[in-house]
Each structure stands twice: as structure tokens, then as C-alpha cells.
Amino acid sequence: MDLYDQSYEDVYRYVLFKVGNKWDADDLVSEIFRKAFERFNRLQHANAKAWLMTIARNTVIDHYRKKKDLAVGEDLDGFSYPVLFEEALEKQDDLQCLKKSLKSLDKEELEIVNLHYFSEMKYKEIGSIIGKSESAVKMKASRMIKKIGLFVKHCLEGASYE
């Protein structure tokens, strides 16, 4: 299946970012592709990747709903583990400031970061997943990048925003 070969890495990175451990990520990715395979003949969308990422998003939400220790609700989109940033940063201070800045994002902004930077989705695809226009997603991403940049700069200068 070409969709599997083309999308596996993106789906895996997205799920790993959301659940924070490879064991749950492996199980969930298998479930996502099983669901996609079962529904593939009914695929009416022009964008198969957006369709697949919607299945991934919903599967992760269902995963958290099944966990007894988490409250069920829309806030589930905010649960994520930005551990993958650690590989790209050399200094601990930078890492701490970046983590703090990510905590300043609302759940929709965090979802955009995840889908765009970890799953390499286009803004149009992200818009179809979160129910916003491509231009609205681009605008939100632009503002979010500026917000993170300012926050990290102030954090590194010693300002406290907690």
C-alpha cells in the first residue's frame, strides 16, 4: 500500500509526540493503519494524508479516553510530550526555555506544531483536520512562531513567565 509507505514515518512521529513512549506509539500506529486499511475503499478525499492523520488524531484521543487517570474532554489535544526537541538542542538552558515556551501554547497551537513540524503536513491539510482555513492556520502558525521566539529570548535573558 503506497499510503502506508509514504505516511508511516509522519504518523509515527505524530503519535510518538502525543503519547511520549514508543510502546504505546507502536500499538497505536498499528491500530491507525488497521483502521485505514478497513476504510480505504470508502476513501473519497482528495488528500489521503489528511484523512489518515485525522484517523491518527482520533485514535490518540480515544487512547487517552480509555486511560482512567486522565479527564475526558477537548483538553486531550493538549497532552503531548515534546521530547523530540531534545535531540536538536545543545544546551540545557535552551531546552528548558523551549519547553516553557511550548507550555505557553494553547492546545490548537500545539496541535499545529505537532502536525506541521513533526508530521510535515501542509497548512491546507492541517486546516482540514482542525476545521480551519489554510490562511487561518498560516496566520496562527506565524503568530505562534513569533510568540515562541520572544518567549525563548526573554527566558534566556533571565525573565520569568511562570
PDB file of N, CA, C and O in Angstrom, residues 120-158:
ATOM      1  N   GLU A 120       5.065  16.862   9.199  1.00  0.00           N
ATOM      2  CA  GLU A 120       5.369  17.502   7.920  1.00  0.00           C
ATOM      3  C   GLU A 120       4.144  17.695   7.033  1.00  0.00           C
ATOM      4  O   GLU A 120       4.198  17.491   5.828  1.00  0.00           O
ATOM      5  N   MET A 121       3.060  18.107   7.646  1.00  0.00           N
ATOM      6  CA  MET A 121       1.838  18.351   6.888  1.00  0.00           C
ATOM      7  C   MET A 121       1.792  19.798   6.417  1.00  0.00           C
ATOM      8  O   MET A 121       2.328  20.691   7.057  1.00  0.00           O
ATOM      9  N   LYS A 122       1.136  20.020   5.306  1.00  0.00           N
ATOM     10  CA  LYS A 122       0.939  21.353   4.760  1.00  0.00           C
ATOM     11  C   LYS A 122      -0.175  22.049   5.548  1.00  0.00           C
ATOM     12  O   LYS A 122      -1.025  21.408   6.153  1.00  0.00           O
ATOM     13  N   TYR A 123      -0.165  23.375   5.515  1.00  0.00           N
ATOM     14  CA  TYR A 123      -1.169  24.139   6.253  1.00  0.00           C
ATOM     15  C   TYR A 123      -2.591  23.827   5.784  1.00  0.00           C
ATOM     16  O   TYR A 123      -3.522  23.796   6.589  1.00  0.00           O
ATOM     17  N   LYS A 124      -2.747  23.578   4.516  1.00  0.00           N
ATOM     18  CA  LYS A 124      -4.075  23.232   3.990  1.00  0.00           C
ATOM     19  C   LYS A 124      -4.571  21.917   4.597  1.00  0.00           C
ATOM     20  O   LYS A 124      -5.731  21.793   4.974  1.00  0.00           O
ATOM     21  N   GLU A 125      -3.672  20.939   4.695  1.00  0.00           N
ATOM     22  CA  GLU A 125      -4.019  19.647   5.295  1.00  0.00           C
ATOM     23  C   GLU A 125      -4.364  19.813   6.772  1.00  0.00           C
ATOM     24  O   GLU A 125      -5.327  19.222   7.268  1.00  0.00           O
ATOM     25  N   ILE A 126      -3.576  20.622   7.473  1.00  0.00           N
ATOM     26  CA  ILE A 126      -3.825  20.859   8.895  1.00  0.00           C
ATOM     27  C   ILE A 126      -5.185  21.522   9.070  1.00  0.00           C
ATOM     28  O   ILE A 126      -5.963  21.158   9.953  1.00  0.00           O
ATOM     29  N   GLY A 127      -5.482  22.480   8.205  1.00  0.00           N
ATOM     30  CA  GLY A 127      -6.772  23.160   8.264  1.00  0.00           C
ATOM     31  C   GLY A 127      -7.943  22.201   8.125  1.00  0.00           C
ATOM     32  O   GLY A 127      -8.942  22.316   8.834  1.00  0.00           O
ATOM     33  N   SER A 128      -7.809  21.235   7.234  1.00  0.00           N
ATOM     34  CA  SER A 128      -8.900  20.269   7.052  1.00  0.00           C
ATOM     35  C   SER A 128      -9.064  19.375   8.276  1.00  0.00           C
ATOM     36  O   SER A 128     -10.158  18.922   8.585  1.00  0.00           O
ATOM     37  N   ILE A 129      -7.982  19.147   9.010  1.00  0.00           N
ATOM     38  CA  ILE A 129      -8.043  18.301  10.205  1.00  0.00           C
ATOM     39  C   ILE A 129      -8.650  19.054  11.381  1.00  0.00           C
ATOM     40  O   ILE A 129      -9.483  18.520  12.105  1.00  0.00           O
ATOM     41  N   ILE A 130      -8.229  20.317  11.568  1.00  0.00           N
ATOM     42  CA  ILE A 130      -8.701  21.058  12.744  1.00  0.00           C
ATOM     43  C   ILE A 130      -9.891  21.961  12.452  1.00  0.00           C
ATOM     44  O   ILE A 130     -10.380  22.644  13.351  1.00  0.00           O
ATOM     45  N   GLY A 131     -10.365  21.953  11.215  1.00  0.00           N
ATOM     46  CA  GLY A 131     -11.566  22.708  10.876  1.00  0.00           C
ATOM     47  C   GLY A 131     -11.345  24.196  10.683  1.00  0.00           C
ATOM     48  O   GLY A 131     -12.207  25.013  11.016  1.00  0.00           O
ATOM     49  N   LYS A 132     -10.204  24.581  10.139  1.00  0.00           N
ATOM     50  CA  LYS A 132      -9.885  25.988   9.881  1.00  0.00           C
ATOM     51  C   LYS A 132      -9.402  26.119   8.441  1.00  0.00           C
ATOM     52  O   LYS A 132      -8.958  25.162   7.821  1.00  0.00           O
ATOM     53  N   SER A 133      -9.468  27.342   7.924  1.00  0.00           N
ATOM     54  CA  SER A 133      -8.980  27.578   6.570  1.00  0.00           C
ATOM     55  C   SER A 133      -7.457  27.557   6.557  1.00  0.00           C
ATOM     56  O   SER A 133      -6.805  27.746   7.592  1.00  0.00           O
ATOM     57  N   GLU A 134      -6.893  27.345   5.377  1.00  0.00           N
ATOM     58  CA  GLU A 134      -5.440  27.332   5.235  1.00  0.00           C
ATOM     59  C   GLU A 134      -4.844  28.654   5.683  1.00  0.00           C
ATOM     60  O   GLU A 134      -3.839  28.688   6.404  1.00  0.00           O
ATOM     61  N   SER A 135      -5.477  29.776   5.304  1.00  0.00           N
ATOM     62  CA  SER A 135      -4.938  31.085   5.682  1.00  0.00           C
ATOM     63  C   SER A 135      -5.015  31.313   7.187  1.00  0.00           C
ATOM     64  O   SER A 135      -4.108  31.915   7.777  1.00  0.00           O
ATOM     65  N   ALA A 136      -6.055  30.804   7.838  1.00  0.00           N
ATOM     66  CA  ALA A 136      -6.160  30.939   9.298  1.00  0.00           C
ATOM     67  C   ALA A 136      -5.063  30.144   9.994  1.00  0.00           C
ATOM     68  O   ALA A 136      -4.480  30.607  10.976  1.00  0.00           O
ATOM     69  N   VAL A 137      -4.760  28.959   9.471  1.00  0.00           N
ATOM     70  CA  VAL A 137      -3.698  28.134  10.057  1.00  0.00           C
ATOM     71  C   VAL A 137      -2.344  28.799   9.848  1.00  0.00           C
ATOM     72  O   VAL A 137      -1.517  28.851  10.761  1.00  0.00           O
ATOM     73  N   LYS A 138      -2.104  29.351   8.651  1.00  0.00           N
ATOM     74  CA  LYS A 138      -0.837  30.039   8.377  1.00  0.00           C
ATOM     75  C   LYS A 138      -0.661  31.228   9.309  1.00  0.00           C
ATOM     76  O   LYS A 138       0.432  31.450   9.849  1.00  0.00           O
ATOM     77  N   MET A 139      -1.732  31.992   9.496  1.00  0.00           N
ATOM     78  CA  MET A 139      -1.662  33.167  10.359  1.00  0.00           C
ATOM     79  C   MET A 139      -1.378  32.753  11.803  1.00  0.00           C
ATOM     80  O   MET A 139      -0.535  33.342  12.475  1.00  0.00           O
ATOM     81  N   LYS A 140      -2.073  31.726  12.258  1.00  0.00           N
ATOM     82  CA  LYS A 140      -1.868  31.255  13.632  1.00  0.00           C
ATOM     83  C   LYS A 140      -0.439  30.735  13.802  1.00  0.00           C
ATOM     84  O   LYS A 140       0.198  30.993  14.821  1.00  0.00           O
ATOM     85  N   ALA A 141       0.079  30.017  12.809  1.00  0.00           N
ATOM     86  CA  ALA A 141       1.444  29.492  12.878  1.00  0.00           C
ATOM     87  C   ALA A 141       2.458  30.633  12.908  1.00  0.00           C
ATOM     88  O   ALA A 141       3.417  30.592  13.687  1.00  0.00           O
ATOM     89  N   SER A 142       2.255  31.642  12.110  1.00  0.00           N
ATOM     90  CA  SER A 142       3.156  32.788  12.084  1.00  0.00           C
ATOM     91  C   SER A 142       3.178  33.497  13.432  1.00  0.00           C
ATOM     92  O   SER A 142       4.251  33.811  13.964  1.00  0.00           O
ATOM     93  N   ARG A 143       2.026  33.743  13.998  1.00  0.00           N
ATOM     94  CA  ARG A 143       1.947  34.394  15.311  1.00  0.00           C
ATOM     95  C   ARG A 143       2.568  33.518  16.397  1.00  0.00           C
ATOM     96  O   ARG A 143       3.243  34.013  17.301  1.00  0.00           O
ATOM     97  N   MET A 144       2.339  32.228  16.286  1.00  0.00           N
ATOM     98  CA  MET A 144       2.849  31.284  17.271  1.00  0.00           C
ATOM     99  C   MET A 144       4.381  31.253  17.248  1.00  0.00           C
ATOM    100  O   MET A 144       5.023  31.231  18.303  1.00  0.00           O
ATOM    101  N   ILE A 145       4.984  31.272  16.071  1.00  0.00           N
ATOM    102  CA  ILE A 145       6.435  31.254  15.950  1.00  0.00           C
ATOM    103  C   ILE A 145       7.030  32.513  16.569  1.00  0.00           C
ATOM    104  O   ILE A 145       8.027  32.457  17.287  1.00  0.00           O
ATOM    105  N   LYS A 146       6.406  33.654  16.312  1.00  0.00           N
ATOM    106  CA  LYS A 146       6.871  34.904  16.925  1.00  0.00           C
ATOM    107  C   LYS A 146       6.738  34.834  18.443  1.00  0.00           C
ATOM    108  O   LYS A 146       7.642  35.254  19.176  1.00  0.00           O
ATOM    109  N   LYS A 147       5.622  34.302  18.915  1.00  0.00           N
ATOM    110  CA  LYS A 147       5.372  34.172  20.354  1.00  0.00           C
ATOM    111  C   LYS A 147       6.440  33.288  21.007  1.00  0.00           C
ATOM    112  O   LYS A 147       7.004  33.644  22.043  1.00  0.00           O
ATOM    113  N   ILE A 148       6.727  32.159  20.402  1.00  0.00           N
ATOM    114  CA  ILE A 148       7.741  31.246  20.942  1.00  0.00           C
ATOM    115  C   ILE A 148       9.116  31.910  20.919  1.00  0.00           C
ATOM    116  O   ILE A 148       9.870  31.828  21.884  1.00  0.00           O
ATOM    117  N   GLY A 149       9.433  32.575  19.817  1.00  0.00           N
ATOM    118  CA  GLY A 149      10.728  33.249  19.702  1.00  0.00           C
ATOM    119  C   GLY A 149      10.934  34.288  20.792  1.00  0.00           C
ATOM    120  O   GLY A 149      11.992  34.352  21.422  1.00  0.00           O
ATOM    121  N   LEU A 150       9.927  35.113  21.022  1.00  0.00           N
ATOM    122  CA  LEU A 150      10.014  36.122  22.078  1.00  0.00           C
ATOM    123  C   LEU A 150      10.135  35.477  23.454  1.00  0.00           C
ATOM    124  O   LEU A 150      10.932  35.911  24.291  1.00  0.00           O
ATOM    125  N   PHE A 151       9.345  34.454  23.664  1.00  0.00           N
ATOM    126  CA  PHE A 151       9.358  33.786  24.959  1.00  0.00           C
ATOM    127  C   PHE A 151      10.724  33.179  25.240  1.00  0.00           C
ATOM    128  O   PHE A 151      11.278  33.348  26.326  1.00  0.00           O
ATOM    129  N   VAL A 152      11.291  32.494  24.274  1.00  0.00           N
ATOM    130  CA  VAL A 152      12.606  31.872  24.450  1.00  0.00           C
ATOM    131  C   VAL A 152      13.671  32.942  24.671  1.00  0.00           C
ATOM    132  O   VAL A 152      14.525  32.812  25.554  1.00  0.00           O
ATOM    133  N   LYS A 153      13.605  34.033  23.901  1.00  0.00           N
ATOM    134  CA  LYS A 153      14.573  35.117  24.060  1.00  0.00           C
ATOM    135  C   LYS A 153      14.519  35.683  25.478  1.00  0.00           C
ATOM    136  O   LYS A 153      15.552  35.833  26.136  1.00  0.00           O
ATOM    137  N   HIS A 154      13.313  35.994  25.952  1.00  0.00           N
ATOM    138  CA  HIS A 154      13.163  36.538  27.301  1.00  0.00           C
ATOM    139  C   HIS A 154      13.589  35.526  28.353  1.00  0.00           C
ATOM    140  O   HIS A 154      14.200  35.882  29.360  1.00  0.00           O
ATOM    141  N   CYS A 155      13.272  34.287  28.125  1.00  0.00           N
ATOM    142  CA  CYS A 155      13.650  33.232  29.065  1.00  0.00           C
ATOM    143  C   CYS A 155      15.166  33.133  29.177  1.00  0.00           C
ATOM    144  O   CYS A 155      15.724  33.057  30.266  1.00  0.00           O
ATOM    145  N   LEU A 156      15.860  33.164  28.034  1.00  0.00           N
ATOM    146  CA  LEU A 156      17.301  33.056  28.045  1.00  0.00           C
ATOM    147  C   LEU A 156      17.957  34.285  28.672  1.00  0.00           C
ATOM    148  O   LEU A 156      19.075  34.206  29.191  1.00  0.00           O
ATOM    149  N   GLU A 157      17.242  35.404  28.632  1.00  0.00           N
ATOM    150  CA  GLU A 157      17.750  36.625  29.260  1.00  0.00           C
ATOM    151  C   GLU A 157      17.479  36.648  30.761  1.00  0.00           C
ATOM    152  O   GLU A 157      17.860  37.574  31.443  1.00  0.00           O
ATOM    153  N   GLY A 158      16.756  35.639  31.245  1.00  0.00           N
ATOM    154  CA  GLY A 158      16.515  35.526  32.674  1.00  0.00           C
ATOM    155  C   GLY A 158      15.155  35.985  33.140  1.00  0.00           C
ATOM    156  O   GLY A 158      14.857  35.952  34.325  1.00  0.00           O
TER     157      GLY A 158
END
